[in-house]
Structure formats: structure tokens, C-alpha cells
Tab-separated table of C-alpha atoms in Angstrom:
chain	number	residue	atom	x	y	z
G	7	UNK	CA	0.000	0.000	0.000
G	8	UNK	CA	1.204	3.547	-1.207
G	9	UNK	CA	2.195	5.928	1.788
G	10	UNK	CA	0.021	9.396	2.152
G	11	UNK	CA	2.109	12.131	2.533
G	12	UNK	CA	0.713	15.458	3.867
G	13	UNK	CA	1.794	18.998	3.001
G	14	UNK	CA	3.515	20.332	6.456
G	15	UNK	CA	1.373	23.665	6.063
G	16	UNK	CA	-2.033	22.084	5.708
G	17	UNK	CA	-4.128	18.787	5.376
G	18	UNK	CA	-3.542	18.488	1.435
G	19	UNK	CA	-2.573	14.879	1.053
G	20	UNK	CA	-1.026	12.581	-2.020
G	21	UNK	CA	0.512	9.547	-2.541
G	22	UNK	CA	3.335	11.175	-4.720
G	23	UNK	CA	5.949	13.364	-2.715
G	24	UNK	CA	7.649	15.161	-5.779
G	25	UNK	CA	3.573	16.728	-6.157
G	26	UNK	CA	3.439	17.690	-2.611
G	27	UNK	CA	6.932	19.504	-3.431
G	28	UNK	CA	5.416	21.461	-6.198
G	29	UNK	CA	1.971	21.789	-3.929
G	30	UNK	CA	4.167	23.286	-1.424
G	31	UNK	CA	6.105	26.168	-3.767
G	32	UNK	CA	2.728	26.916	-5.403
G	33	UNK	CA	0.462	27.178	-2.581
G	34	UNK	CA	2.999	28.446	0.171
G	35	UNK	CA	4.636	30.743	-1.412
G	36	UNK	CA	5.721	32.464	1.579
G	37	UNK	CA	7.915	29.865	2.222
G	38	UNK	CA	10.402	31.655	-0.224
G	39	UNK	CA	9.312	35.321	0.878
G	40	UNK	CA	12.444	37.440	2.571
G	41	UNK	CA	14.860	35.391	-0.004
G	42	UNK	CA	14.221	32.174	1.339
G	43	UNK	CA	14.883	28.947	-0.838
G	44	UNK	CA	11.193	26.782	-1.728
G	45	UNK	CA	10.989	24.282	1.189
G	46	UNK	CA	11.371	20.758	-0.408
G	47	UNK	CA	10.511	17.477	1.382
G	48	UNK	CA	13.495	14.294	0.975
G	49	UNK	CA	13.542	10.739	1.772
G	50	UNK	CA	17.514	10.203	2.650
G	51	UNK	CA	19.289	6.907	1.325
G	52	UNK	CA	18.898	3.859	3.820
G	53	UNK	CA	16.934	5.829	5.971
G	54	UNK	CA	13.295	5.073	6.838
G	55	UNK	CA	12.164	8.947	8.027
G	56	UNK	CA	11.485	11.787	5.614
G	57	UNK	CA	12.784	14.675	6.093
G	58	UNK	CA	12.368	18.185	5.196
G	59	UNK	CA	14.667	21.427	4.231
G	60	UNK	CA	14.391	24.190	6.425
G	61	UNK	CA	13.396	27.193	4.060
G	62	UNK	CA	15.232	30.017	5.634
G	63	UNK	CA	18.537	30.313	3.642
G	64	UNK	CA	20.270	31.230	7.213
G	65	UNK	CA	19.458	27.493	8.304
G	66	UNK	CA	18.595	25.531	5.229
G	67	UNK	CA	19.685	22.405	7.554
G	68	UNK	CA	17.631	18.658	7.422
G	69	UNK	CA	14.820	18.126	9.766
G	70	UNK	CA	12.434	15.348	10.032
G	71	UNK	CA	8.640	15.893	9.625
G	72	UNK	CA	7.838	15.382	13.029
G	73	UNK	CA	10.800	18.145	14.051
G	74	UNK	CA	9.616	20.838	11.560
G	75	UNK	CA	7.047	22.146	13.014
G	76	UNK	CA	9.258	22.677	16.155
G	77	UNK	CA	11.856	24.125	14.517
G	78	UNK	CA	10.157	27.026	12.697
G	79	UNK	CA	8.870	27.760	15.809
G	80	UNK	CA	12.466	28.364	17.322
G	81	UNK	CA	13.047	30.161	14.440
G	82	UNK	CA	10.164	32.200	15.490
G	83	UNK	CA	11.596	32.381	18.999
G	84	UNK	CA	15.035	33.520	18.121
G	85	UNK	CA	13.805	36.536	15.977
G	86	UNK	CA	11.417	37.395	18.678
G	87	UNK	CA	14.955	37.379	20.894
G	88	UNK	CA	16.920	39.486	18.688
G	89	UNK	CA	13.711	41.869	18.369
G	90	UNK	CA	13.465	42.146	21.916
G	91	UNK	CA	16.899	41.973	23.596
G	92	UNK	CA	17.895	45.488	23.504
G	93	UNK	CA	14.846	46.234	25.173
G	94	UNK	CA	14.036	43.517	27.321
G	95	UNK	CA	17.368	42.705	28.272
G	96	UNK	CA	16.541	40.736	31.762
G	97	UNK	CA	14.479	37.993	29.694
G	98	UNK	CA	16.126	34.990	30.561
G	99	UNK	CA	15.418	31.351	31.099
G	100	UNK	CA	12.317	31.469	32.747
G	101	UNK	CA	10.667	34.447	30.439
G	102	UNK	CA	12.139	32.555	27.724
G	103	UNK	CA	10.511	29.037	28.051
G	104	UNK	CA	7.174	31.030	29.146
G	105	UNK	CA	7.009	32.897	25.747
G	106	UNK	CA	7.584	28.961	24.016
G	107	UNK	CA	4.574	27.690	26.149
G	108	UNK	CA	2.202	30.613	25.090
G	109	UNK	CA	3.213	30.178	21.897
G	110	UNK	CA	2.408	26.540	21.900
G	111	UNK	CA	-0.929	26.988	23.177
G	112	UNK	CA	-1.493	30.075	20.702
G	113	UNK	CA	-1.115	27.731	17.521
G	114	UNK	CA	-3.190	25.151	19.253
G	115	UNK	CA	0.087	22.892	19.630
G	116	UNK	CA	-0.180	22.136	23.310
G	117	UNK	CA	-3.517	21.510	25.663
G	118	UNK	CA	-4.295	24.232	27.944
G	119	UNK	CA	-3.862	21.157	30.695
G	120	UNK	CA	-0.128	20.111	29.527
G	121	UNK	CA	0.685	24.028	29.647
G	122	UNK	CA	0.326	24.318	33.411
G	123	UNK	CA	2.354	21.306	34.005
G	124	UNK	CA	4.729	22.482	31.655
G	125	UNK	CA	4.460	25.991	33.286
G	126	UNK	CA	4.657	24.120	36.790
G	127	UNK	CA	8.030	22.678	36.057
G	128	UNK	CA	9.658	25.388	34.715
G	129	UNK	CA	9.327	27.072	37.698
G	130	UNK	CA	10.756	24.292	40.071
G	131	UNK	CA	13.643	23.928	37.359
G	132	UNK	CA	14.088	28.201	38.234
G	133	UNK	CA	12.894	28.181	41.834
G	134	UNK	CA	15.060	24.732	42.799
G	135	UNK	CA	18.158	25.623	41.028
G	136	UNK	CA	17.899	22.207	39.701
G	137	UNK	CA	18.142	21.014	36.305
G	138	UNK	CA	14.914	19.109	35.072
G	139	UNK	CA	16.693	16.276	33.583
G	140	UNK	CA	14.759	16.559	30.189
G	141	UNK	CA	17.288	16.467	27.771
G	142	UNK	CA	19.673	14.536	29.364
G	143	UNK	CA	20.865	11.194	27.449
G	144	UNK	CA	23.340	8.803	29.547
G	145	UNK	CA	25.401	6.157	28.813
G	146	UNK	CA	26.503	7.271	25.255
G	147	UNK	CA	30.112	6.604	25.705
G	148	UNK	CA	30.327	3.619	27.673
G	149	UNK	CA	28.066	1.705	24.581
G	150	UNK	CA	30.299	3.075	21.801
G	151	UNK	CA	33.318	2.299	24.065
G	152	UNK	CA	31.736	-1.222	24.248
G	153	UNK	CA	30.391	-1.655	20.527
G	154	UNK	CA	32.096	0.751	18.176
G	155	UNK	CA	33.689	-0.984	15.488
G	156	UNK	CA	37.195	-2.234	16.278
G	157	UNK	CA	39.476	-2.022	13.701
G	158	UNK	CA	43.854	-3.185	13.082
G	159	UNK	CA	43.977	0.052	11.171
G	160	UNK	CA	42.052	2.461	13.475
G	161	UNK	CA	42.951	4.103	16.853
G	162	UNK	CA	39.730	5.107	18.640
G	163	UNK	CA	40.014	7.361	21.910
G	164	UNK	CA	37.059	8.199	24.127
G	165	UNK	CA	36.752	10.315	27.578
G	166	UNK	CA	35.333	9.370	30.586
G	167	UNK	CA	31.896	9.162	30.549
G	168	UNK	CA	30.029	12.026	30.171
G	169	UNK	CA	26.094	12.996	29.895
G	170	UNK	CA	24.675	14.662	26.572
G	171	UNK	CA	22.867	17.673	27.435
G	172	UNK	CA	20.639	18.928	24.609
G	173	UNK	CA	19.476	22.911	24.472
G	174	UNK	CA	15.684	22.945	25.538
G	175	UNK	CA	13.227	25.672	24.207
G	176	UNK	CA	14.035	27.812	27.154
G	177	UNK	CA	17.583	28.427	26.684
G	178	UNK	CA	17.276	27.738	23.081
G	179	UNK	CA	19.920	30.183	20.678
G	180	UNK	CA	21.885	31.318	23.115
G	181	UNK	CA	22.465	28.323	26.319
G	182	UNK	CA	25.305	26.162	24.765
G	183	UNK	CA	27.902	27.161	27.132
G	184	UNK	CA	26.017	25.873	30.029
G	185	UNK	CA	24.990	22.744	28.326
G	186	UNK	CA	28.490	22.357	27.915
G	187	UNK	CA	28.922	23.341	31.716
G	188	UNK	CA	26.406	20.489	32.486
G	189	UNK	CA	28.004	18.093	30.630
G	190	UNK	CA	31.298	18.485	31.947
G	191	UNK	CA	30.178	18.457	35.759
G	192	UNK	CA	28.514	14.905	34.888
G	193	UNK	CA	31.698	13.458	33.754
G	194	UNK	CA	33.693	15.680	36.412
G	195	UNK	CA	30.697	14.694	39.595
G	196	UNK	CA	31.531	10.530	39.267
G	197	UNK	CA	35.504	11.554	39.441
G	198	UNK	CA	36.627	10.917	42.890
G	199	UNK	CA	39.257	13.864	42.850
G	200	UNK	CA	36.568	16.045	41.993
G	201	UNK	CA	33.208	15.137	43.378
G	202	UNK	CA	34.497	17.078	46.957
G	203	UNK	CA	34.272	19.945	45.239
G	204	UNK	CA	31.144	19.633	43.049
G	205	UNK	CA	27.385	19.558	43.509
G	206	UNK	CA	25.569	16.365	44.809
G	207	UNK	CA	23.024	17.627	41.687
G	208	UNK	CA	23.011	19.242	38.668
G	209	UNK	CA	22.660	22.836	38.134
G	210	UNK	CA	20.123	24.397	36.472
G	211	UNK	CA	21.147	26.947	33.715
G	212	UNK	CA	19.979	29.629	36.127
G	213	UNK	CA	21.554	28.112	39.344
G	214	UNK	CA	25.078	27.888	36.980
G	215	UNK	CA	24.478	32.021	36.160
G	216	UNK	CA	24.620	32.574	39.547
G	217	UNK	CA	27.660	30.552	40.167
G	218	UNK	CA	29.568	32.547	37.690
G	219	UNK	CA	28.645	35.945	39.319
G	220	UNK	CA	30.177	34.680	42.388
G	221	UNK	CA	33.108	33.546	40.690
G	222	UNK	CA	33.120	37.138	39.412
G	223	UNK	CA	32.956	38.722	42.758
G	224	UNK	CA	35.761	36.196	43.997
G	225	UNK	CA	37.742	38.492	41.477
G	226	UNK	CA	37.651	35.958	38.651
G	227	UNK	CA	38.040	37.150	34.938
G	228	UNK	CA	37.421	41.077	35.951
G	229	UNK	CA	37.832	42.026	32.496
G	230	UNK	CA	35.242	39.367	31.080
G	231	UNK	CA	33.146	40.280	34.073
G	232	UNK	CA	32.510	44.121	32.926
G	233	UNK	CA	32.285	43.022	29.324
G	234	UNK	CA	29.376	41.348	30.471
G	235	UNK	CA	28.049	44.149	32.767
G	236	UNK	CA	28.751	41.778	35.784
G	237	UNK	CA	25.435	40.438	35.359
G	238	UNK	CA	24.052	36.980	34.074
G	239	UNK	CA	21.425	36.380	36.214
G	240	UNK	CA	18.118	35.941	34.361
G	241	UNK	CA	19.635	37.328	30.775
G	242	UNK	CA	20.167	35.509	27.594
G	243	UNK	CA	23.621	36.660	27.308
G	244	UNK	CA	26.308	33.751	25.851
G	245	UNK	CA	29.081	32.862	28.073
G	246	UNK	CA	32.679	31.316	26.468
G	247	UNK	CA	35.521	29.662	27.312
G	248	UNK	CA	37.271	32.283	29.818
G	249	UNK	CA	33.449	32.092	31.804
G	250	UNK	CA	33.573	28.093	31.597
G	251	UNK	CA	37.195	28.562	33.105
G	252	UNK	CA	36.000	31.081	35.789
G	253	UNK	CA	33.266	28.427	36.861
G	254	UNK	CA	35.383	25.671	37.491
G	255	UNK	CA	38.836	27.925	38.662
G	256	UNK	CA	36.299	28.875	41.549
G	257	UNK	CA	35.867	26.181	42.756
G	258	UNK	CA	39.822	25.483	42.767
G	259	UNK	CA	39.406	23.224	39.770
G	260	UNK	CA	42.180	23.297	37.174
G	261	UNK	CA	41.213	24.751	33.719
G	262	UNK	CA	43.045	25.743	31.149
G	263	UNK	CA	42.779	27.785	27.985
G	264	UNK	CA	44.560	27.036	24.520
G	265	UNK	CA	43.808	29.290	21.764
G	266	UNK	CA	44.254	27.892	17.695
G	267	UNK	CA	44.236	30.676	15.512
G	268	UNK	CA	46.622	30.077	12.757
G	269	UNK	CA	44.940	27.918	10.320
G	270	UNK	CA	45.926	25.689	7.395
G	271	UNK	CA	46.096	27.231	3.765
G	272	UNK	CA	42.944	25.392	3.027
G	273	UNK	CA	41.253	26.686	6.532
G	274	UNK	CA	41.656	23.415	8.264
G	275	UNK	CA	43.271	23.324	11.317
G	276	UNK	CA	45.829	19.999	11.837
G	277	UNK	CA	47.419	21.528	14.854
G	278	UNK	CA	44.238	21.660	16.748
G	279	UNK	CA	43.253	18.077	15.682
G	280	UNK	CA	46.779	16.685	16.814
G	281	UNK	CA	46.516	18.791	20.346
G	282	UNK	CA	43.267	16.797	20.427
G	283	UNK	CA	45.238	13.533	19.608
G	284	UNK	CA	48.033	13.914	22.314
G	285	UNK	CA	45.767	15.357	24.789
G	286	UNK	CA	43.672	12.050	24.775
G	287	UNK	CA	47.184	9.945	24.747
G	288	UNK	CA	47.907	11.836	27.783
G	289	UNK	CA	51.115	13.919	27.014
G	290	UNK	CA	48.970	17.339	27.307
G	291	UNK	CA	47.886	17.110	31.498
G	292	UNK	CA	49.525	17.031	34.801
G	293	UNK	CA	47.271	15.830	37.348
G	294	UNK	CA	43.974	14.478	35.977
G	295	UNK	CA	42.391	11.459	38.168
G	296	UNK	CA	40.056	8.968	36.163
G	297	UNK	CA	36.860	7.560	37.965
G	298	UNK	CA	38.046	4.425	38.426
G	299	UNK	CA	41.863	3.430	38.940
G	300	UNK	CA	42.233	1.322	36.083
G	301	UNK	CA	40.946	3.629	33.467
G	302	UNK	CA	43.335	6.191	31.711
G	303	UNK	CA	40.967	7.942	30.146
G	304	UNK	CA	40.657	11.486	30.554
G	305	UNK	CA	37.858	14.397	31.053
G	306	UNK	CA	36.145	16.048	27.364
G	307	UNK	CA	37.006	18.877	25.934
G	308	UNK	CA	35.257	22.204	25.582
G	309	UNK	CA	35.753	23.533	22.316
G	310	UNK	CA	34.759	27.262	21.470
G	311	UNK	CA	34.064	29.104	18.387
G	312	UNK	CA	32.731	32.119	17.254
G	313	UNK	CA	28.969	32.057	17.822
G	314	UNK	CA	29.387	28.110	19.295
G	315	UNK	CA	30.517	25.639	21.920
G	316	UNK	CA	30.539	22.204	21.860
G	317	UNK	CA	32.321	18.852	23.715
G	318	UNK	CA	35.047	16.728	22.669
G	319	UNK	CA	34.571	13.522	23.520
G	320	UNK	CA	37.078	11.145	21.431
G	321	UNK	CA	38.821	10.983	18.726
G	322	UNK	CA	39.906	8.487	16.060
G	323	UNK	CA	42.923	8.072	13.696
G	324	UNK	CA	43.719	6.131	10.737
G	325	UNK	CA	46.966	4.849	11.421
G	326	UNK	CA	47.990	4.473	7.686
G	327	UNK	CA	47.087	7.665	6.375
G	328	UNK	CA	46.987	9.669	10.006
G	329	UNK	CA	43.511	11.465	9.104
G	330	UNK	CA	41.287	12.010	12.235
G	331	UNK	CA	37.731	12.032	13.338
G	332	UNK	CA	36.888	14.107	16.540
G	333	UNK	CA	33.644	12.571	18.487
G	334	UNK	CA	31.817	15.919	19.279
G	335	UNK	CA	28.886	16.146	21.609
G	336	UNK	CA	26.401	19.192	20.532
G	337	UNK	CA	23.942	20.834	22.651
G	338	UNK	CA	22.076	22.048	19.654
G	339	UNK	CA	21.520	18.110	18.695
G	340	UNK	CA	18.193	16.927	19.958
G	341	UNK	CA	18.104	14.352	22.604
G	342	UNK	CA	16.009	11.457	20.509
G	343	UNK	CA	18.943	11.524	18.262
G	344	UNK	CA	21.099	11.030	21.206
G	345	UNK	CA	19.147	8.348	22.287
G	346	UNK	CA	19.245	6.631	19.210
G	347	UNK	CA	23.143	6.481	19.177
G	348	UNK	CA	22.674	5.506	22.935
G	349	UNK	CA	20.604	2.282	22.363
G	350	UNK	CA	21.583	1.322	18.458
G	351	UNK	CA	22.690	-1.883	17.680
G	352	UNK	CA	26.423	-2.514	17.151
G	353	UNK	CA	25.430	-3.353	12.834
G	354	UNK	CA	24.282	0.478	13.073
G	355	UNK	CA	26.696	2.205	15.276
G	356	UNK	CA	28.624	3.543	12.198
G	357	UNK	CA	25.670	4.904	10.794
G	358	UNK	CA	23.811	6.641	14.415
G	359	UNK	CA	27.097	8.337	15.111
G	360	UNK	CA	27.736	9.954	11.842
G	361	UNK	CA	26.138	13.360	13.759
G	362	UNK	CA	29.162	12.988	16.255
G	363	UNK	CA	31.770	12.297	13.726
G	364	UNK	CA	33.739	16.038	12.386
G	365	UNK	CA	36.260	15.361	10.161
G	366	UNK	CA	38.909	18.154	9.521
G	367	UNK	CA	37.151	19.559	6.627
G	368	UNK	CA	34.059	20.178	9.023
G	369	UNK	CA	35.764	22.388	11.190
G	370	UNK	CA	36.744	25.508	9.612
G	371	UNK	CA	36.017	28.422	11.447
G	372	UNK	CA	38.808	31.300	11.628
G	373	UNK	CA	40.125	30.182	15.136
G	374	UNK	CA	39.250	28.108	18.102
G	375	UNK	CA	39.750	28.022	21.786
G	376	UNK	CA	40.177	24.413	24.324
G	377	UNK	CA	39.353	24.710	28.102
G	378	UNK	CA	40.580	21.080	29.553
G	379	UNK	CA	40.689	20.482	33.176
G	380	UNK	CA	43.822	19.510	34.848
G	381	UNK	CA	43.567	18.536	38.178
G	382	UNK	CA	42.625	20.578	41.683
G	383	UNK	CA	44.817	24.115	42.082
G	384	UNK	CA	46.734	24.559	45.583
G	385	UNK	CA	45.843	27.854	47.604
G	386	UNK	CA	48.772	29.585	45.251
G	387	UNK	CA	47.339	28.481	42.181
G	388	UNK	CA	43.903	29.981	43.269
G	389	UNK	CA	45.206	33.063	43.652
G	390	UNK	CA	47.211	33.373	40.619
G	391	UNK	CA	44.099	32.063	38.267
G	392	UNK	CA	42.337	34.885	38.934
G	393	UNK	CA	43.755	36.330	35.900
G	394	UNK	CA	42.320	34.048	33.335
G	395	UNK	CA	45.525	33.355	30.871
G	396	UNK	CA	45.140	31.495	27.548
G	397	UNK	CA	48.115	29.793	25.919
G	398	UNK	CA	48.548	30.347	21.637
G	399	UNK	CA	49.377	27.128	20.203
G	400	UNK	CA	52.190	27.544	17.691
């Protein structure tokens, strides 16, 4: 039996997708207003989902069918943001995720009923200071350490264990940083070295903006402090590496900052993939304690860009030719696709983790900055840290 397919802006059906293509570029033509590119609907090879083309030409990135509707909607969100934010610059989490939930209910996405639980546990997330758990996926790197493909010609790497935390509609555009924050405390909370001077829970993005101000008022990163008007609290304003580093320095944590900025003729950047290599071999840390004794593995890495943060969490190298894969966790990466690498079948894993694999033609940007942790700092190193210092890698 033929499968129905149904136009994404209304109920028009057909059995033939290129005619709901052409439906959708005669009927919606506002799809392609503002210079926009004709949305277009996809099936992908050996995949089972269709999938559709975002329409703005600033995205223009593969969702599926279920996701779309979603993801115009933070679309919708993020211009409302950059509409706003010079006016309403206090709007943070909580204002944020409110504005999502209204907007749910306007389009008649979401039952009055399921907005005041919603509503209801955004406000213990703020009020709590602890993270709802939502978008967490665990247990990603212990099954690829278990059921990756082994191979004579292949060395694969990964860190400790670590959590996937995925941006959620409230922090959506502009929360990376602290995902990345959230993920590193779940690898850094089941290390015995560090766990004394951790949280028994996990910080909420909120709970984490407050943390920062008091690193701040320790005397932490002055000069990133004023940049930032000394304030996070309840804004939307994106943190980096030197305010990752300020977290963790507080609370006499190691964490140090490497900056790559001299790329390749091509734009590549071999130096920073190699770093990557020896810092997973070992040959790039002092003190760093594993969670269990007989494990050398070591902590991820948080890797900044302009506009972007994201996790290191292994890497792989073909021993013949020396090219190299970096595993790269992404907040902006939904959780169901985490999930799906999480519980895939050891015949798929190639194919599920695909999203985590960056090549070095994938990362391109102008420069990029590392923040690794490296041990717990004596009372002199406290002091002295107070100055965040980045090191250029030559």
C-alpha cells in the first residue's frame, strides 16, 4: 500500500511526494518570501524517516517531519529574541521558556492542561536551582566504548563518561555554554578527585548564572566580568571559554585555555586536531584522576568558536594515512537523536554516530579556543588564576 504524505502547512494529502513539493512552492509561497529557498521534502538513502529542508537560507539544515514544526517555531523564537533583547534585556530562562509555552498553546500545539504542568516545572527547574533532567541522554560513551567498530587500522580514543545535554526551548539560541557546563560536571561529579568539590546535583542553567557571578565577585576574569556588565542572572547573554574557566577555577578546579588561531592554507586546522590527539594519549595534562583506577581515560574537551561551543569527547585516527575524526557532543543536537546512538545496535553504530563524527574539513572556522581540566589548584594556584591566561598554540 502507497504511503500518504501530507503537506507540512495544511491537510492536502497525495501519494506522490515530488507533487506535494510542487503543492508546497505553489500554494505556500511564503515559504520563499524574505529570499528564502522553496521548502522541499526528501527521503535520505537507507533511511526510513522523511525529512524536510528548512526554508530560511540562514538554516537551510535537514529536519524530520515530526521536528519541523518545532523548529520554525524556534526560528520564530530567536527573531522574537533578537527583536526584543535590547529592550528587554533581563528575559532569561524562565521568560524565555514562558514565551515557548504561550506560543504553543497560541497555535493550538499544546492543551491548555499540559501548559500548566509544563508551566509548573519550569518554575521548580528556576525556583530549585535544579536542572529538570529533560534532555539529558546517559550512557553514550560507555556503549560506543563497548560496541564501536574495532578495527587493526584504526585508533579510537574516548573520555570518561560524560552525559549529553541537549538545548531545551528555554535556553534555546543562546544556552550552549552551560549545556556544555552540564556536561562536563557529569563526567567531572563521578571523578573521585573532583566530586568534593562539586554539587551532589546538577545545576540548572539559572543556578550555573549565579555561580559565575560569584566567581566574578571572587575576582575571577574582571575584564570578562565588565564586558558582560557583571550580570548573568536571568539574561540571555552567551558565556565562552574564559566564563567556563571562571566556573570551574572557583571552585579550585584546574582549567586551562589554549587558543588555535593560525589555520591551514585550506582553513583546516591539523594543529588543533593533533593537540586533540596527544591530549587524549595523555602527554597534554599534569594531574587528571580517572573515575576508576584502572581507566586512563581522561575528562572532554570544551571547544569554542565564534557564535558556538561544543564537547570533545574522542577521537579516532587512521593509522595508515593519520587522518582524524573528533567525536563531538552538541547541545544544539536533539536528545532522541542522542538516544538513538545511545541504544543502536552494534550493525548500526557507524551509521547513528555519523552526527558525532567532524572530520577536519568540518571544522573551519577562523580560530578556536580548548578549556581542559587539569587537576585541583593549591591555595597559590587559586590566587594566581584569577587572571584568566590562555596559551597560543604555535
Amino acid at each position: 500500500m502507497s504511503e500518504k504524505w501530507m503537506c507540512p502547512f495544511c491537510n492536502m494529502k497525495s501519494n506522490n511526494m515530488e507533487y506535494i513539493n510542487q503543492h508546497i512552492q505553489n500554494f505556500h509561497p511564503e515559504t520563499s518570501e524574505k529570499g528564502n529557498q522553496p521548502c522541499k521534502m526528501f527521503k535520505d538513502d537507507n533511511k526510513e524517516e522523511y525529512s524536510i529542508l528548512c526554508p530560511r537560507n540562514d538554516c537551510g539544515i535537514k529536519v524530520t517531519l515530526a521536528e519541523y514544526e518545532d523548529h520554525l517555531l524556534a526560528h520564530s523564537l530567536q527573531e522574537d529574541d533578537t527583536q526584543t533583547f535590547t529592550m528587554k534585556p533581563d528575559e532569561g530562562y524562565y521568560k524565555q521558556g514562558m514565551r515557548y509555552l504561550e506560543k504553543m498553546v497560541d497555535t493550538n500545539r499544546m492543551p491548555v492542561g499540559e501548559f500548566y504542568i509544563q508551566r509548573a516545572q519550569l518554575l521548580e527547574c528556576v525556583n530549585t536551582g535544579v536542572d529538570d533532567k529533560k534532555t539529558r541522554t546517559c550512557g553514550i560513551i560507555e556503549h560506543l566504548s563497548n560496541s564501536y567498530p574495532k578495527n587493526c587500522h584504526k585508533e579510537t580514543i574516548f573520555s570518561l563518561p560524560v552525559d549529553h545535554f541537549s538545548s531545551n526551548f528555554p535556553d534555546f539560541g543562546w544556552g550552549c555554554g552551560f549545556r556544555n557546563i552540564q556536561m562536563l560536571l557529569s563526567c567531572l561529579m563521578s571523578c573521585d578527585q573532583y566530586k568534593k568539590v562539586l554539587f551532589s546535583y546538577m545545576p540548572s542553567i539559572t543556578e550555573l548564572q549565579l555561580h559565575i557571578e560569584t566567581a566574578w565577585k571572587e575576582g575571577f576574569d574582571a575584564e570578562g566580568a565588565s564586558q558582560l556588565g557583571n550580570c548573568l542572572h536571568n539574561t540571555k547573554k552567551w558565556i565562552g571559554a574564559t566564563e567556563v574557566a571562571s566556573f570551574f577555577l572557583s571552585r579550585r578546579i584546574r582549567c586551562r585555555l589554549v587558543d588555535f588561531s593560525k589555520a591551514a592554507n585550506d582553513g583546516t586546522h591539523p594543529k588543533l586536531f593533533q593537540w586533540i590527539l596527544d591530549y587524549f594519549k595523555g602527554s597534554k595534562t599534569s594531574n587528571v584522576q580517572s573515575s576508576t583506577s584502572s581507566s586512563s581515560a581522561l575528562p572532554p574537551l570544551y571547544l569554542q568558536h565564534d557564535g558556538h561551543s561544543r564537547l570533545i569527547v574522542g577521537i579516532e585516527q587512521d593509522i595508515r594515512s593519520k587522518s582524524k575524526n573528533l567525536f563531538i557532543f552538541d547541545p544544539s543536537v536533539k536528545s532522541f537523536k542522542m538516544k538513538e546512538i545511545r541504544y543502536a545496535e552494534a550493525h548500526h553504530i557507524l551509521q547513528r554516530t555519523s552526527i558525532l563524527r567532524f572530520s577536519l574539513s568540518r571544522l573551519k572556522a577562523k580560530q578556536y579556543q580548548i578549556a581542559f581540566i587539569d587537576g585541583l589548584a593549591n591555595d597559590n594556584e587559586y590566587q594566581d588564576s584569577k587572571v584568566i591566561k590562555s596559551f597560543q598554540e604555535t
